[in-house]
């Protein structure tokens, strides 16, 4: 199983370590992966996770178990600030397996997306006022 994720954060070097979700069965599992590829651009994160696992077990063949899932928490890491609780807004998660896919729009927000936009405007204002 693969996961394509799009997110925004005011922490520009943020990395997602894991995503904890509650499945439709009520069971809570940690989504982990064997390999990750991502692009970051000024707080925008586009990630592709390969070999998705439920806890330590492969999630292959378990796409249907994700129907109606809810993101409970997200483990985050920053090179500059280390492990922590940082603002993040996940706008899209798409799980793919074989010819099937399952997409979730706006599944998680730690602080409102509005705050990210306001922080960017404020940072740009400060940078331009220093000139």
JSON list of C-alpha atoms in Angstrom, two decimals, residues 2-90:
[
{"chain": "A", "resi": 2, "resn": "UNK", "atom": "CA", "xyz": [1.12, 3.55, -0.75]},
{"chain": "A", "resi": 3, "resn": "UNK", "atom": "CA", "xyz": [0.11, 6.87, 0.78]},
{"chain": "A", "resi": 4, "resn": "UNK", "atom": "CA", "xyz": [0.24, 10.27, -0.94]},
{"chain": "A", "resi": 5, "resn": "UNK", "atom": "CA", "xyz": [-0.04, 13.13, 1.53]},
{"chain": "A", "resi": 6, "resn": "UNK", "atom": "CA", "xyz": [-0.26, 16.90, 1.17]},
{"chain": "A", "resi": 7, "resn": "UNK", "atom": "CA", "xyz": [0.24, 19.13, 4.21]},
{"chain": "A", "resi": 8, "resn": "UNK", "atom": "CA", "xyz": [1.17, 22.63, 5.33]},
{"chain": "A", "resi": 9, "resn": "UNK", "atom": "CA", "xyz": [3.13, 23.78, 8.36]},
{"chain": "A", "resi": 10, "resn": "UNK", "atom": "CA", "xyz": [4.82, 26.95, 9.57]},
{"chain": "A", "resi": 11, "resn": "UNK", "atom": "CA", "xyz": [7.82, 24.76, 10.46]},
{"chain": "A", "resi": 12, "resn": "UNK", "atom": "CA", "xyz": [9.63, 24.59, 7.11]},
{"chain": "A", "resi": 13, "resn": "UNK", "atom": "CA", "xyz": [11.77, 21.49, 7.84]},
{"chain": "A", "resi": 14, "resn": "UNK", "atom": "CA", "xyz": [8.98, 19.38, 9.36]},
{"chain": "A", "resi": 15, "resn": "UNK", "atom": "CA", "xyz": [8.96, 15.61, 8.81]},
{"chain": "A", "resi": 16, "resn": "UNK", "atom": "CA", "xyz": [6.11, 13.22, 9.61]},
{"chain": "A", "resi": 17, "resn": "UNK", "atom": "CA", "xyz": [7.35, 10.17, 11.56]},
{"chain": "A", "resi": 18, "resn": "UNK", "atom": "CA", "xyz": [4.03, 8.35, 11.89]},
{"chain": "A", "resi": 19, "resn": "UNK", "atom": "CA", "xyz": [0.27, 8.93, 11.74]},
{"chain": "A", "resi": 20, "resn": "UNK", "atom": "CA", "xyz": [-2.01, 7.41, 14.34]},
{"chain": "A", "resi": 21, "resn": "UNK", "atom": "CA", "xyz": [-5.51, 6.60, 13.05]},
{"chain": "A", "resi": 22, "resn": "UNK", "atom": "CA", "xyz": [-8.70, 5.07, 14.38]},
{"chain": "A", "resi": 23, "resn": "UNK", "atom": "CA", "xyz": [-10.01, 2.48, 11.93]},
{"chain": "A", "resi": 24, "resn": "UNK", "atom": "CA", "xyz": [-13.70, 1.92, 11.23]},
{"chain": "A", "resi": 25, "resn": "UNK", "atom": "CA", "xyz": [-13.48, -1.11, 13.56]},
{"chain": "A", "resi": 26, "resn": "UNK", "atom": "CA", "xyz": [-12.57, 1.25, 16.43]},
{"chain": "A", "resi": 27, "resn": "UNK", "atom": "CA", "xyz": [-9.02, -0.07, 16.62]},
{"chain": "A", "resi": 28, "resn": "UNK", "atom": "CA", "xyz": [-6.28, 2.56, 16.79]},
{"chain": "A", "resi": 29, "resn": "UNK", "atom": "CA", "xyz": [-3.15, 1.83, 14.75]},
{"chain": "A", "resi": 30, "resn": "UNK", "atom": "CA", "xyz": [0.02, 3.69, 13.94]},
{"chain": "A", "resi": 31, "resn": "UNK", "atom": "CA", "xyz": [0.62, 4.14, 10.23]},
{"chain": "A", "resi": 32, "resn": "UNK", "atom": "CA", "xyz": [4.29, 3.62, 9.50]},
{"chain": "A", "resi": 33, "resn": "UNK", "atom": "CA", "xyz": [6.10, 3.01, 6.22]},
{"chain": "A", "resi": 34, "resn": "UNK", "atom": "CA", "xyz": [9.16, 1.33, 4.81]},
{"chain": "A", "resi": 35, "resn": "UNK", "atom": "CA", "xyz": [10.20, 4.18, 2.53]},
{"chain": "A", "resi": 36, "resn": "UNK", "atom": "CA", "xyz": [9.35, 7.86, 2.14]},
{"chain": "A", "resi": 37, "resn": "UNK", "atom": "CA", "xyz": [9.90, 10.50, -0.49]},
{"chain": "A", "resi": 38, "resn": "UNK", "atom": "CA", "xyz": [8.91, 14.09, 0.01]},
{"chain": "A", "resi": 39, "resn": "UNK", "atom": "CA", "xyz": [9.29, 17.60, -1.27]},
{"chain": "A", "resi": 40, "resn": "UNK", "atom": "CA", "xyz": [9.14, 20.64, 0.98]},
{"chain": "A", "resi": 41, "resn": "UNK", "atom": "CA", "xyz": [8.74, 24.19, -0.23]},
{"chain": "A", "resi": 42, "resn": "UNK", "atom": "CA", "xyz": [8.22, 27.00, 2.30]},
{"chain": "A", "resi": 43, "resn": "UNK", "atom": "CA", "xyz": [6.07, 24.92, 4.62]},
{"chain": "A", "resi": 44, "resn": "UNK", "atom": "CA", "xyz": [4.29, 22.93, 1.91]},
{"chain": "A", "resi": 45, "resn": "UNK", "atom": "CA", "xyz": [4.83, 19.17, 2.16]},
{"chain": "A", "resi": 46, "resn": "UNK", "atom": "CA", "xyz": [4.13, 16.69, -0.63]},
{"chain": "A", "resi": 47, "resn": "UNK", "atom": "CA", "xyz": [4.95, 13.20, 0.56]},
{"chain": "A", "resi": 48, "resn": "UNK", "atom": "CA", "xyz": [4.82, 9.70, -0.92]},
{"chain": "A", "resi": 49, "resn": "UNK", "atom": "CA", "xyz": [5.05, 6.81, 1.54]},
{"chain": "A", "resi": 50, "resn": "UNK", "atom": "CA", "xyz": [5.68, 3.28, 0.28]},
{"chain": "A", "resi": 51, "resn": "UNK", "atom": "CA", "xyz": [5.11, 0.03, 2.14]},
{"chain": "A", "resi": 52, "resn": "UNK", "atom": "CA", "xyz": [2.52, 1.41, 4.57]},
{"chain": "A", "resi": 53, "resn": "UNK", "atom": "CA", "xyz": [2.13, -0.63, 7.76]},
{"chain": "A", "resi": 54, "resn": "UNK", "atom": "CA", "xyz": [-0.49, -0.84, 10.50]},
{"chain": "A", "resi": 55, "resn": "UNK", "atom": "CA", "xyz": [1.80, -0.72, 13.54]},
{"chain": "A", "resi": 56, "resn": "UNK", "atom": "CA", "xyz": [4.54, -3.13, 12.44]},
{"chain": "A", "resi": 57, "resn": "UNK", "atom": "CA", "xyz": [2.41, -5.29, 10.12]},
{"chain": "A", "resi": 58, "resn": "UNK", "atom": "CA", "xyz": [2.08, -4.67, 6.39]},
{"chain": "A", "resi": 59, "resn": "UNK", "atom": "CA", "xyz": [-1.16, -2.94, 5.41]},
{"chain": "A", "resi": 60, "resn": "UNK", "atom": "CA", "xyz": [-1.29, -4.79, 2.08]},
{"chain": "A", "resi": 61, "resn": "UNK", "atom": "CA", "xyz": [-4.82, -5.98, 1.41]},
{"chain": "A", "resi": 62, "resn": "UNK", "atom": "CA", "xyz": [-6.26, -3.79, 4.18]},
{"chain": "A", "resi": 63, "resn": "UNK", "atom": "CA", "xyz": [-7.38, -0.75, 2.18]},
{"chain": "A", "resi": 64, "resn": "UNK", "atom": "CA", "xyz": [-11.05, -1.36, 3.07]},
{"chain": "A", "resi": 65, "resn": "UNK", "atom": "CA", "xyz": [-10.21, -1.14, 6.80]},
{"chain": "A", "resi": 66, "resn": "UNK", "atom": "CA", "xyz": [-9.32, 2.52, 6.25]},
{"chain": "A", "resi": 67, "resn": "UNK", "atom": "CA", "xyz": [-12.87, 3.43, 5.13]},
{"chain": "A", "resi": 68, "resn": "UNK", "atom": "CA", "xyz": [-14.13, 6.05, 7.61]},
{"chain": "A", "resi": 69, "resn": "UNK", "atom": "CA", "xyz": [-10.82, 6.26, 9.46]},
{"chain": "A", "resi": 70, "resn": "UNK", "atom": "CA", "xyz": [-10.01, 9.28, 11.63]},
{"chain": "A", "resi": 71, "resn": "UNK", "atom": "CA", "xyz": [-6.55, 10.74, 12.21]},
{"chain": "A", "resi": 72, "resn": "UNK", "atom": "CA", "xyz": [-5.95, 10.80, 15.97]},
{"chain": "A", "resi": 73, "resn": "UNK", "atom": "CA", "xyz": [-2.43, 12.24, 16.09]},
{"chain": "A", "resi": 74, "resn": "UNK", "atom": "CA", "xyz": [0.65, 12.83, 13.99]},
{"chain": "A", "resi": 75, "resn": "UNK", "atom": "CA", "xyz": [4.24, 12.24, 15.12]},
{"chain": "A", "resi": 76, "resn": "UNK", "atom": "CA", "xyz": [6.41, 15.12, 13.94]},
{"chain": "A", "resi": 77, "resn": "UNK", "atom": "CA", "xyz": [10.10, 15.91, 13.81]},
{"chain": "A", "resi": 78, "resn": "UNK", "atom": "CA", "xyz": [12.07, 19.01, 12.87]},
{"chain": "A", "resi": 79, "resn": "UNK", "atom": "CA", "xyz": [15.83, 19.03, 12.26]},
{"chain": "A", "resi": 80, "resn": "UNK", "atom": "CA", "xyz": [16.02, 22.49, 13.80]},
{"chain": "A", "resi": 81, "resn": "UNK", "atom": "CA", "xyz": [13.61, 21.98, 16.71]},
{"chain": "A", "resi": 82, "resn": "UNK", "atom": "CA", "xyz": [13.77, 18.16, 17.16]},
{"chain": "A", "resi": 83, "resn": "UNK", "atom": "CA", "xyz": [10.73, 16.07, 18.16]},
{"chain": "A", "resi": 84, "resn": "UNK", "atom": "CA", "xyz": [7.71, 18.04, 19.22]},
{"chain": "A", "resi": 85, "resn": "UNK", "atom": "CA", "xyz": [4.15, 19.14, 18.91]},
{"chain": "A", "resi": 86, "resn": "UNK", "atom": "CA", "xyz": [4.11, 21.47, 15.90]},
{"chain": "A", "resi": 87, "resn": "UNK", "atom": "CA", "xyz": [1.31, 23.05, 13.90]},
{"chain": "A", "resi": 88, "resn": "UNK", "atom": "CA", "xyz": [0.35, 21.03, 10.85]},
{"chain": "A", "resi": 89, "resn": "UNK", "atom": "CA", "xyz": [-2.60, 20.96, 8.49]},
{"chain": "A", "resi": 90, "resn": "UNK", "atom": "CA", "xyz": [-3.01, 17.79, 6.42]}
]
